[in-house]
Coordinates of C-alpha atoms and ligand atoms in Angstrom, one line a residue:
M1 CA 11.5 56.7 0.8
K2 CA 10.5 57.2 -2.3
P3 CA 7.7 55.4 -3.7
Y4 CA 8.3 53.3 -6.3
K5 CA 11.1 52.2 -3.1
L6 CA 8.9 51.6 -0.9
K7 CA 7.0 49.6 -3.7
Y8 CA 10.3 47.6 -3.7
Y9 CA 10.5 47.4 0.2
L10 CA 6.9 46.0 0.5
L11 CA 7.1 43.5 -2.3
A12 CA 11.0 42.7 -0.5
L13 CA 8.5 42.1 2.7
L14 CA 5.8 40.3 1.2
L15 CA 8.0 37.6 -1.1
P16 CA 8.9 35.3 1.5
A17 CA 5.6 35.0 3.3
L18 CA 4.0 34.6 -0.3
L19 CA 6.5 31.9 -1.2
I20 CA 5.8 30.3 2.0
S21 CA 2.3 30.3 1.7
F22 CA 2.6 28.7 -1.9
V23 CA 4.8 25.8 -0.3
V24 CA 2.1 24.9 2.2
S25 CA -1.3 25.4 1.0
P26 CA -2.9 22.4 -0.2
N27 CA -1.8 22.7 -4.3
N28 CA -4.1 24.4 -5.8
Q29 CA -2.9 24.1 -9.3
S30 CA -4.0 20.5 -9.2
K31 CA -6.1 19.3 -11.9
E32 CA -9.5 17.1 -11.6
I33 CA -9.8 15.2 -14.4
E34 CA -13.7 13.8 -14.2
F35 CA -15.2 10.8 -16.5
K36 CA -19.1 9.8 -16.3
N37 CA -18.9 6.0 -16.9
G38 CA -16.4 4.7 -14.4
A39 CA -12.3 5.1 -14.1
V40 CA -9.5 3.2 -13.9
V41 CA -6.5 4.4 -11.7
T42 CA -3.5 2.0 -11.5
A43 CA 0.4 2.9 -11.5
H44 CA 1.3 1.9 -15.0
G45 CA -0.3 3.6 -18.1
E46 CA -0.4 0.4 -20.0
A47 CA -2.7 -1.2 -17.4
S48 CA -4.9 1.6 -16.4
K49 CA -5.4 1.2 -20.9
V50 CA -6.1 -2.4 -20.0
G51 CA -8.6 -2.3 -17.1
L52 CA -10.5 0.7 -19.3
A53 CA -10.9 -1.7 -22.1
I54 CA -12.5 -3.9 -20.2
L55 CA -14.3 -2.1 -18.7
K56 CA -15.5 -0.7 -22.2
D57 CA -15.8 -4.6 -23.5
G58 CA -18.7 -4.5 -21.2
G59 CA -16.7 -6.3 -17.9
N60 CA -17.3 -5.1 -14.3
A61 CA -15.1 -3.6 -12.0
V62 CA -13.8 -7.4 -10.8
D63 CA -13.7 -8.7 -14.3
A64 CA -10.8 -4.7 -15.4
A65 CA -9.0 -5.5 -11.9
V66 CA -8.8 -9.5 -12.3
A67 CA -6.7 -8.2 -15.9
V68 CA -4.8 -5.0 -14.2
Q69 CA -4.1 -7.1 -11.8
F70 CA -1.8 -9.5 -14.0
A71 CA -1.4 -6.8 -16.8
L72 CA 0.4 -4.8 -13.2
T73 CA 3.1 -8.5 -12.9
V74 CA 3.8 -7.5 -16.7
V75 CA 4.4 -4.0 -16.7
Y76 CA 4.9 -2.9 -13.7
P77 CA 7.5 -5.6 -12.1
N78 CA 8.7 -4.2 -9.1
A79 CA 5.1 -4.8 -7.2
G80 CA 2.3 -6.4 -9.6
N81 CA 3.1 -10.1 -9.3
I82 CA 1.7 -13.6 -9.5
G83 CA 4.2 -14.4 -7.5
G84 CA 3.2 -12.2 -4.1
G85 CA 0.2 -11.6 -2.6
G86 CA -2.6 -8.6 -1.8
F87 CA -5.7 -7.6 -0.2
M88 CA -9.6 -6.7 -2.8
V89 CA -12.3 -4.3 -1.3
Y90 CA -15.3 -4.9 -2.9
R91 CA -18.6 -2.7 -2.9
S92 CA -21.7 -3.4 -5.3
A93 CA -23.4 -0.5 -6.8
K94 CA -26.0 -2.1 -4.5
G95 CA -23.7 -1.4 -1.3
E96 CA -23.0 -5.2 -1.1
V97 CA -19.7 -4.8 0.4
N98 CA -16.7 -7.7 0.5
A99 CA -13.2 -8.4 1.4
L100 CA -10.3 -10.8 -0.4
D101 CA -7.4 -12.1 1.4
F102 CA -4.7 -13.2 -1.0
R103 CA -2.1 -12.6 1.6
E104 CA 1.0 -14.9 1.2
T105 CA 1.3 -17.7 3.9
A106 CA 4.6 -18.7 5.6
P107 CA 5.6 -22.5 4.2
A108 CA 4.8 -25.5 6.8
A109 CA 8.0 -25.8 7.0
A110 CA 8.4 -21.9 8.8
S111 CA 9.5 -21.7 12.3
K112 CA 9.8 -18.5 14.5
D113 CA 13.0 -18.6 15.1
M114 CA 13.8 -19.4 11.1
Y115 CA 15.9 -15.5 10.6
L116 CA 17.5 -16.1 13.9
D117 CA 21.2 -16.6 14.3
A118 CA 22.9 -18.9 16.9
Q119 CA 23.1 -16.0 19.1
G120 CA 19.1 -14.7 18.7
N121 CA 19.7 -12.1 16.7
V122 CA 18.3 -11.6 13.0
I123 CA 20.6 -12.6 10.4
Q124 CA 20.4 -8.9 8.3
N125 CA 18.6 -9.8 4.9
L126 CA 17.8 -13.3 5.3
S127 CA 13.8 -12.3 5.1
I128 CA 14.2 -9.7 2.7
Y129 CA 16.4 -11.1 -0.5
G130 CA 17.1 -14.2 -1.2
H131 CA 14.6 -18.1 -1.7
L132 CA 14.0 -17.6 2.7
S133 CA 12.2 -14.5 2.6
A134 CA 9.4 -15.8 0.2
G135 CA 5.8 -16.6 1.2
V136 CA 3.5 -19.0 -0.2
P137 CA 2.0 -17.0 -3.6
G138 CA -1.6 -16.2 -3.1
S139 CA -2.3 -13.8 -6.4
V140 CA -3.1 -15.9 -8.7
D141 CA -5.5 -18.0 -6.5
G142 CA -6.6 -14.6 -5.1
M143 CA -8.1 -13.4 -8.7
I144 CA -9.8 -16.4 -9.6
K145 CA -11.7 -16.4 -6.7
A146 CA -12.7 -13.3 -7.3
H147 CA -13.5 -13.4 -10.6
A148 CA -15.8 -17.0 -9.7
K149 CA -17.6 -15.0 -7.4
Y150 CA -18.3 -11.9 -9.1
G151 CA -16.5 -11.3 -13.0
K152 CA -18.3 -11.2 -16.1
L153 CA -16.7 -11.6 -18.7
K154 CA -15.1 -15.0 -19.2
W155 CA -11.1 -15.6 -17.4
A156 CA -9.1 -16.2 -20.7
V157 CA -10.4 -12.2 -22.1
L158 CA -8.9 -11.0 -18.5
L159 CA -5.7 -12.8 -18.9
E160 CA -5.5 -12.1 -23.0
P161 CA -3.9 -8.2 -22.5
A162 CA -1.3 -9.0 -20.0
I163 CA 0.0 -12.4 -22.4
Q164 CA 0.4 -10.0 -25.1
L165 CA 2.0 -7.1 -23.3
A166 CA 4.6 -9.9 -22.1
R167 CA 4.9 -11.4 -25.6
K168 CA 5.3 -8.1 -27.8
G169 CA 6.5 -6.2 -24.9
F170 CA 6.2 -2.5 -23.9
K171 CA 8.2 0.9 -23.3
I172 CA 9.8 0.9 -20.6
T173 CA 9.4 4.7 -18.5
S174 CA 12.6 6.9 -17.5
M175 CA 11.4 5.2 -13.4
Q176 CA 11.0 2.1 -14.8
A177 CA 15.1 2.3 -16.5
R178 CA 16.7 4.0 -13.5
E179 CA 15.2 1.4 -11.0
M180 CA 16.1 -1.2 -12.8
N181 CA 19.5 -0.1 -13.2
K182 CA 19.5 0.6 -9.9
H183 CA 18.6 -3.2 -8.6
R184 CA 20.9 -5.4 -11.2
S185 CA 23.2 -6.9 -8.9
D186 CA 21.3 -7.6 -6.8
F187 CA 19.2 -9.5 -9.4
I188 CA 22.4 -10.6 -10.4
K189 CA 23.3 -11.3 -6.4
Y190 CA 20.2 -13.4 -6.1
N191 CA 19.4 -15.7 -9.3
Q192 CA 21.0 -18.6 -10.9
P193 CA 23.0 -17.4 -13.8
G194 CA 21.1 -17.7 -17.4
H195 CA 17.4 -16.3 -17.4
N196 CA 17.5 -12.4 -15.8
Y197 CA 14.4 -11.0 -16.9
L198 CA 15.0 -8.0 -16.3
L199 CA 18.8 -7.8 -17.3
K200 CA 20.0 -6.8 -20.0
E201 CA 23.7 -5.7 -21.7
G202 CA 24.4 -2.5 -20.5
D203 CA 21.8 -0.1 -19.1
W204 CA 18.2 0.4 -19.6
Q205 CA 17.0 3.3 -20.9
E206 CA 13.7 5.3 -21.4
G207 CA 11.9 3.4 -24.6
D208 CA 13.8 0.2 -24.4
L209 CA 11.3 -2.4 -25.4
L210 CA 10.8 -5.4 -22.0
V211 CA 9.4 -8.6 -24.0
Q212 CA 9.1 -11.4 -21.4
E213 CA 7.8 -14.5 -23.4
D214 CA 8.5 -17.0 -20.5
L215 CA 6.2 -14.7 -18.6
A216 CA 4.3 -15.5 -21.1
K217 CA 3.7 -18.5 -21.1
T218 CA 2.9 -18.6 -17.4
L219 CA 0.0 -16.3 -18.1
E220 CA -1.1 -19.0 -20.9
L221 CA -0.8 -21.8 -18.1
I222 CA -2.9 -19.6 -15.7
R223 CA -5.8 -18.8 -18.7
D224 CA -5.7 -22.6 -19.2
K225 CA -5.2 -24.1 -16.5
G226 CA -6.8 -21.7 -14.1
R227 CA -5.4 -22.9 -10.7
A228 CA -3.5 -25.3 -11.2
G229 CA -1.9 -23.3 -13.7
F230 CA 0.2 -21.9 -11.4
Y231 CA -0.3 -24.2 -8.3
E232 CA 0.5 -27.7 -10.0
G233 CA 2.2 -29.0 -13.1
I234 CA 5.4 -26.9 -14.7
T235 CA 5.3 -23.6 -12.9
A236 CA 5.3 -25.0 -9.0
E237 CA 8.2 -27.5 -10.9
N238 CA 10.1 -24.3 -11.4
I239 CA 9.1 -22.8 -8.2
I240 CA 10.4 -25.9 -6.5
K241 CA 13.8 -26.2 -8.0
E242 CA 14.0 -22.4 -7.3
M243 CA 13.4 -23.2 -3.8
Q244 CA 16.0 -26.5 -4.0
F245 CA 18.2 -24.2 -5.7
G246 CA 18.0 -21.5 -3.1
K247 CA 17.5 -23.2 -0.2
G248 CA 13.6 -22.0 0.2
L249 CA 10.9 -23.3 2.1
I250 CA 8.1 -23.3 -0.1
S251 CA 6.9 -27.5 -1.2
R252 CA 4.5 -28.7 -3.7
E253 CA 2.2 -28.9 -0.5
D254 CA 2.4 -25.5 0.2
L255 CA 1.1 -23.9 -3.4
K256 CA -1.1 -27.0 -3.8
N257 CA -2.9 -26.0 -0.3
Y258 CA -2.8 -22.0 -0.6
K259 CA -6.2 -20.2 -0.2
S260 CA -7.3 -17.2 -0.5
I261 CA -10.2 -16.3 1.9
W262 CA -13.2 -14.4 2.4
R263 CA -13.4 -11.8 4.9
K264 CA -15.7 -9.5 6.5
P265 CA -14.5 -6.3 5.4
I266 CA -14.1 -3.8 8.8
T267 CA -16.3 -0.8 8.8
G268 CA -17.1 2.5 10.3
Q269 CA -18.8 5.9 10.7
Y270 CA -16.6 9.3 10.3
R271 CA -18.4 12.6 10.1
G272 CA -21.3 10.7 8.3
C273 CA -19.6 8.7 5.7
K274 CA -19.1 4.7 5.8
V275 CA -15.4 3.9 5.9
I276 CA -15.1 0.4 4.7
S277 CA -11.8 -1.2 4.7
M278 CA -9.6 -4.1 5.1
P279 CA -9.6 -6.6 8.1
P280 CA -6.6 -8.4 9.4
P281 CA -4.0 -10.3 8.9
S282 CA -4.2 -6.5 7.3
S283 CA -3.7 -3.7 10.1
G284 CA -4.6 -1.7 7.8
G285 CA -8.8 -1.2 8.4
V286 CA -8.7 -1.3 11.9
C287 CA -5.6 1.1 12.1
L288 CA -7.2 4.0 9.8
L289 CA -11.3 3.4 11.7
Q290 CA -8.3 4.0 15.2
L291 CA -7.1 6.8 13.8
L292 CA -10.3 8.6 12.2
K293 CA -12.4 8.0 15.5
M294 CA -9.7 9.6 17.7
V295 CA -9.7 12.8 15.6
E296 CA -13.8 12.7 14.8
P297 CA -14.1 15.1 18.2
Y298 CA -12.2 17.7 17.0
D299 CA -11.8 20.7 14.3
L300 CA -9.5 20.0 12.2
K301 CA -10.9 22.1 9.4
N302 CA -11.0 25.2 11.5
M303 CA -7.3 24.0 13.1
G304 CA -6.4 24.5 9.5
W305 CA -4.9 21.4 7.0
N306 CA -1.5 20.4 7.7
S307 CA -1.2 23.5 11.1
V308 CA 0.6 22.7 14.5
K309 CA -2.5 22.1 15.9
S310 CA -4.0 19.1 12.9
I311 CA -0.2 18.0 12.9
Q312 CA -0.3 17.4 16.5
L313 CA -3.3 16.2 16.9
I314 CA -3.1 13.3 14.3
T315 CA 0.7 12.6 15.4
E316 CA -0.7 12.0 19.2
A317 CA -3.2 9.4 17.5
E318 CA -1.0 7.5 15.4
R319 CA 1.6 7.4 18.5
R320 CA -1.5 5.6 20.2
V321 CA -2.2 3.2 17.2
Y322 CA 0.9 1.9 16.0
A323 CA 1.6 1.1 19.4
D324 CA -1.8 -0.9 19.4
R325 CA -0.4 -2.3 15.9
S326 CA 3.0 -3.8 17.0
A327 CA 1.2 -5.9 20.0
Y328 CA -2.2 -6.9 19.1
L329 CA -2.9 -6.9 15.1
G330 CA -1.7 -10.4 13.0
D331 CA -3.9 -13.3 11.1
P332 CA -6.6 -13.9 13.1
D333 CA -6.6 -17.4 12.0
F334 CA -3.9 -17.6 14.8
Y335 CA -4.4 -14.9 17.0
K336 CA -6.9 -13.4 18.5
V337 CA -7.3 -10.6 17.2
P338 CA -9.2 -7.8 19.9
V339 CA -11.1 -5.9 16.6
E340 CA -13.7 -4.5 19.2
E341 CA -12.3 -3.7 22.0
M342 CA -9.4 -2.3 19.6
L343 CA -12.4 -0.2 17.4
D344 CA -14.7 0.7 21.0
K345 CA -15.8 4.5 21.5
T346 CA -14.7 4.3 25.2
Y347 CA -11.6 3.0 24.6
L348 CA -10.0 5.3 21.5
K349 CA -12.1 8.4 23.7
N350 CA -9.8 7.5 26.8
R351 CA -6.6 6.5 24.6
M352 CA -6.6 10.6 23.9
A353 CA -7.1 11.8 27.4
D354 CA -3.6 12.0 28.6
F355 CA -2.6 14.3 25.0
S356 CA -2.6 18.2 24.8
F357 CA -1.5 20.2 22.8
E358 CA 0.8 22.4 25.0
K359 CA 3.8 19.3 24.4
A360 CA 4.6 16.2 22.8
T361 CA 4.1 12.7 24.7
P362 CA 7.0 10.8 24.2
S363 CA 6.4 7.3 22.9
S364 CA 8.5 5.9 25.7
M365 CA 5.1 6.8 27.2
V366 CA 3.1 5.2 25.4
K367 CA 2.5 1.6 25.9
P368 CA 0.0 -0.6 23.7
G369 CA -3.8 -0.5 25.1
N370 CA -4.6 -3.1 27.6
F371 CA -7.5 -4.9 26.6
G372 CA -6.3 -8.0 29.3
I373 CA -4.6 -10.2 26.5
P374 CA -1.1 -10.6 27.2
N375 CA 1.0 -8.9 24.9
K376 CA 4.6 -10.6 25.1
G377 CA 7.0 -8.7 22.4
M378 CA 6.9 -5.2 20.8
P379 CA 7.3 -3.4 17.5
K380 CA 9.1 -3.9 14.1
K381 CA 10.2 -1.8 10.9
E382 CA 8.3 -2.0 7.4
S383 CA 10.2 -1.3 2.4
E384 CA 8.9 0.2 0.1
Q385 CA 7.2 -0.8 -3.0
T386 CA 3.7 -2.2 -3.2
T387 CA 1.0 -1.1 -5.3
H388 CA -3.0 0.2 -5.2
F389 CA -5.0 0.3 -8.0
S390 CA -8.4 1.8 -8.1
I391 CA -11.8 0.8 -10.0
V392 CA -14.9 1.7 -10.8
D393 CA -17.5 0.9 -13.2
K394 CA -20.6 2.1 -15.2
E395 CA -23.1 0.5 -12.4
G396 CA -21.1 1.9 -9.9
N397 CA -19.6 -1.1 -8.6
A398 CA -16.3 -0.5 -6.8
V399 CA -12.5 -2.4 -6.9
A400 CA -10.0 -1.4 -4.6
I401 CA -7.0 -3.7 -4.8
T402 CA -3.5 -3.8 -3.0
T403 CA -0.8 -6.2 -4.1
T404 CA 2.7 -6.4 -4.1
L405 CA 5.5 -8.5 -3.6
N406 CA 7.1 -6.3 -0.6
N407 CA 9.9 -4.6 -1.0
S408 CA 10.7 -3.7 -4.7
Y409 CA 11.4 -6.6 -6.8
G410 CA 10.5 -8.5 -4.2
S411 CA 13.3 -11.3 -2.9
H412 CA 14.6 -10.2 -6.3
V413 CA 14.7 -14.2 -7.5
F414 CA 13.1 -15.3 -10.8
V415 CA 11.6 -18.6 -11.0
Q416 CA 13.4 -19.3 -14.0
G417 CA 11.4 -20.7 -17.0
S418 CA 8.6 -19.5 -15.6
G419 CA 9.5 -15.3 -15.9
F420 CA 7.9 -14.6 -12.6
L421 CA 9.3 -12.8 -9.1
L422 CA 9.2 -14.1 -6.2
N423 CA 8.0 -12.0 -2.7
D424 CA 10.1 -11.7 0.4
E425 CA 6.6 -10.7 2.2
M426 CA 8.5 -13.4 4.9
D427 CA 10.0 -9.8 6.2
D428 CA 6.3 -8.8 7.5
F429 CA 6.3 -11.0 10.2
S430 CA 8.0 -10.1 13.1
A431 CA 11.2 -12.0 12.9
K432 CA 12.3 -11.4 17.0
P433 CA 9.8 -9.7 19.1
G434 CA 10.6 -5.7 18.9
V435 CA 13.2 -6.1 16.7
P436 CA 11.9 -3.7 14.0
N437 CA 11.7 -4.7 10.7
L438 CA 12.1 -2.9 6.8
Y439 CA 9.2 -0.6 7.8
G440 CA 10.3 0.3 10.8
V441 CA 7.6 -1.4 12.6
T442 CA 7.8 -4.1 15.6
G443 CA 5.9 -7.0 16.5
G444 CA 5.6 -9.7 18.8
E445 CA 3.5 -13.0 19.4
A446 CA 0.9 -12.1 17.3
N447 CA 3.3 -11.3 14.3
S448 CA 5.2 -13.8 14.9
I449 CA 6.3 -16.9 12.1
Q450 CA 4.4 -19.7 12.3
P451 CA 3.8 -22.1 9.3
G452 CA 0.7 -21.6 7.2
K453 CA 0.4 -18.6 8.8
R454 CA -0.2 -14.8 7.1
M455 CA 2.4 -11.9 7.6
L456 CA 0.9 -8.7 9.4
S457 CA 0.1 -6.1 6.6
S458 CA -0.6 -2.5 6.5
M459 CA -2.2 -2.5 3.0
T460 CA -5.1 -0.8 3.4
P461 CA -7.5 -1.2 0.5
T462 CA -10.5 1.6 1.3
I463 CA -13.8 2.1 -0.5
V464 CA -15.8 5.0 1.6
E465 CA -19.2 5.5 1.3
K466 CA -22.4 9.0 1.7
D467 CA -25.6 9.0 1.4
G468 CA -26.2 5.4 0.3
H469 CA -23.7 5.7 -2.8
L470 CA -20.1 5.2 -3.4
F471 CA -18.3 7.9 -2.6
M472 CA -14.5 7.7 -2.8
V473 CA -12.3 4.2 -3.5
V474 CA -8.4 4.6 -1.9
G475 CA -5.0 3.1 -1.5
T476 CA -1.6 3.2 -1.9
P477 CA 2.0 1.6 -1.5
G478 CA 4.4 2.6 1.1
G479 CA 5.0 0.1 3.8
S480 CA 3.8 1.3 7.8
T481 CA 3.2 4.5 5.6
I482 CA 0.3 3.7 3.5
I483 CA -2.6 3.5 7.2
T484 CA -1.5 7.3 7.6
T485 CA -1.7 8.1 3.7
V486 CA -5.0 6.5 3.2
F487 CA -6.1 9.0 6.4
Q488 CA -4.9 11.7 5.4
T489 CA -6.2 11.2 1.7
I490 CA -9.7 10.8 3.1
I491 CA -9.8 13.9 5.8
N492 CA -8.5 16.2 2.6
V493 CA -11.3 15.3 1.1
V494 CA -13.5 15.0 3.8
D495 CA -12.8 17.5 6.4
Y496 CA -10.7 19.9 3.4
N497 CA -13.1 20.0 0.9
M498 CA -10.3 18.5 -1.7
G499 CA -10.9 17.4 -4.9
M500 CA -9.3 13.6 -5.5
Q501 CA -6.4 14.8 -8.0
Q502 CA -5.4 17.9 -5.3
A503 CA -5.7 15.5 -2.1
I504 CA -3.3 13.5 -3.5
D505 CA -1.0 16.1 -4.9
A506 CA -0.5 17.2 -1.0
G507 CA 2.1 17.1 1.1
R508 CA 2.0 14.0 3.9
V509 CA 3.0 13.2 7.2
H510 CA 4.4 10.5 9.0
F511 CA 4.4 9.3 12.3
Q512 CA 4.4 5.4 13.5
W513 CA 5.1 5.7 17.4
L514 CA 8.5 4.2 16.6
P515 CA 10.8 5.7 15.8
D516 CA 9.8 9.4 17.8
V517 CA 10.0 11.0 14.7
V518 CA 7.5 12.9 12.6
Q519 CA 8.4 12.8 8.7
Y520 CA 7.0 14.9 6.5
E521 CA 7.6 16.2 3.0
E522 CA 9.4 19.1 2.1
I523 CA 5.8 20.5 0.4
G524 CA 3.7 19.2 3.3
V525 CA 5.2 21.3 6.0
D526 CA 6.3 24.9 5.9
S527 CA 9.5 26.1 8.0
T528 CA 7.5 28.1 11.0
T529 CA 5.7 25.1 11.4
N530 CA 8.1 22.8 11.3
F531 CA 10.1 25.4 14.5
Q532 CA 7.2 25.3 16.0
L533 CA 6.6 21.6 16.1
K534 CA 10.2 21.6 17.2
Q535 CA 9.5 24.0 20.1
K536 CA 6.6 21.5 21.7
G537 CA 9.2 19.0 21.8
Y538 CA 8.2 16.8 18.3
A539 CA 11.4 15.8 16.5
T540 CA 11.1 16.2 12.8
E541 CA 12.4 14.8 9.7
V542 CA 12.2 15.6 5.9
R543 CA 11.5 12.3 4.0
N544 CA 10.9 13.0 0.6
G545 CA 7.9 10.6 -1.5
I546 CA 5.6 9.2 1.0
G547 CA 3.4 6.8 -0.7
R548 CA 1.7 6.8 -4.2
T549 CA -1.7 7.1 -3.8
D550 CA -4.7 6.0 -6.8
A551 CA -8.1 6.9 -6.1
I552 CA -11.6 7.8 -7.6
L553 CA -13.8 10.4 -5.9
R554 CA -17.7 10.3 -7.0
T555 CA -18.7 14.0 -7.4
P556 CA -22.4 14.9 -5.4
S557 CA -23.6 15.3 -10.0
G558 CA -22.1 11.4 -10.1
L559 CA -18.6 11.9 -12.4
Y560 CA -16.0 9.8 -11.1
Q561 CA -13.0 12.3 -10.4
T562 CA -9.7 10.3 -10.8
G563 CA -6.9 11.0 -8.7
A564 CA -3.4 9.6 -10.1
D565 CA 0.1 9.9 -7.6
K566 CA 2.7 12.3 -9.5
R567 CA 5.4 11.0 -7.4
G568 CA 5.1 7.3 -9.8
D569 CA 4.0 7.2 -13.4
D570 CA 0.4 7.0 -11.5
N571 CA -2.0 6.8 -14.7
A572 CA -6.0 7.2 -15.1
Q573 CA -7.8 6.2 -17.4
G574 CA -11.9 6.6 -18.0
W575 CA -14.7 7.0 -20.3
Ligands
LIG1 O1 1.9 -6.1 3.1 C1 2.6 -4.7 3.8 O2 2.0 -4.2 5.1 C2 3.8 -4.6 3.3 N1 4.4 -5.6 2.4 C3 3.5 -3.6 2.1 C4 5.0 -3.3 1.3 C5 4.9 -1.7 0.8 O3 3.7 -1.3 0.9 C6 5.8 -1.3 0.5 N2 5.8 0.2 -0.3 N3 5.8 0.6 -1.0

């Protein structure tokens, strides 16, 4: 063969291999951005700017978080909210940690079988769309509590940027235009004719100005009257009118009685790092720590990133963790969640004892662990729209908040006259044991509907500490994929030494016991790995856009490296 022909021949042989290695290696092109004095990473540039301005004006991380929560209500109506709920994990610069639960509650008139027909079957969509799907909102009370305990700036100052954005309007992105157009028919279907806040004649286009005057007025009421501006007075009246129109259950008393709750975070060690995360009613912290502790005895680094072995190990841990989640996690004020038992070292070690690299363990062979507690009922399915933001201030105080209406635009019900959307968080309860919810997860007694109870969540706002210093602030939306996404972001940094943006850009894999299918982003698993996984008995399928992670990493030199997920319009600001 002539030398030049040989060259082409070799190139033809090598090219596929080069392409594969490009596709499967965690993105080396990720550009790491670092800031000295603090950073804010959110789902929308306008909200990130609001947070940064508050930090620069002398506000701390909690001040910035409150301002961002209200700003996201305006600029990211899919998930940013005052009509929903969420969780905050906090770590002060000195290392004090705390967790705030502002999850929605079931209305007092809610009942176990409220989404079942006369035959006992789940009525489709009743817990997902419309007035009956809404829980009692918690976000406003949560922000008030967070500010009262940790805030430095005046409450009114924190509301002002959101009010201005609502009144003057902001330019929507192309992704937002697409999404609002996609939901148009549901906005019409679930609302009274008249004010339909996210509708316009014809289609939305990128750059259109979205003005929300009624929302601006509601935010002013919250600014001036605090809790009473939302849970009482005009806003409460408008919520009640909505309930009367759409046969919803939220009452005046429900609104008056709503209380967010300070809880002790879930904490644990992973390879020398301290992981601080959300306790029940989120399943996030418990499941995240179970996963980390189950893989800790293995050398993930040596196995290689998203190699056959590492995916097997992680999948098998996830299989066992999500089985436990289905049976034992729920609102701790209504159900005794066996947190200690679930995180017990020996339990977790034994739980992985029957796992083998030879072949997959079918999910039918894995049951929830046995803690001597009655396990009545199997798991349910979870949707796609929630939002997470991460903030660190100049002193090093850190806030991780994940907040949601549940599905994108929640129940799709706008509170007429008040200009905001109500959540459809009731779908996170188990409507019937063993019947999957929107995210495919199932549940039983621990997560059954009861008046005043909080529905189980997967939201996992998390802060990681290393050598006594802040190390990482992380979280994501994604329903049941939240836990596995936060887990992968942490191991990408801790085990695979990735930078923050690189750890977020890297392709993701998700598994949740049921369905017994490994889902992966195309950029995350190459065809050879996929083939070998199948040979070992794993069913696999491509699923694009798993999670939207917004996170901050403190480098050894004390700089803040930001990671904003390119799967969305997410944006990092810092100084
Ligand atoms: O609390 C939960 O787990 C769900 N309501 C979260 C929903 C979600 O993440 C949808 N987003 N992508």
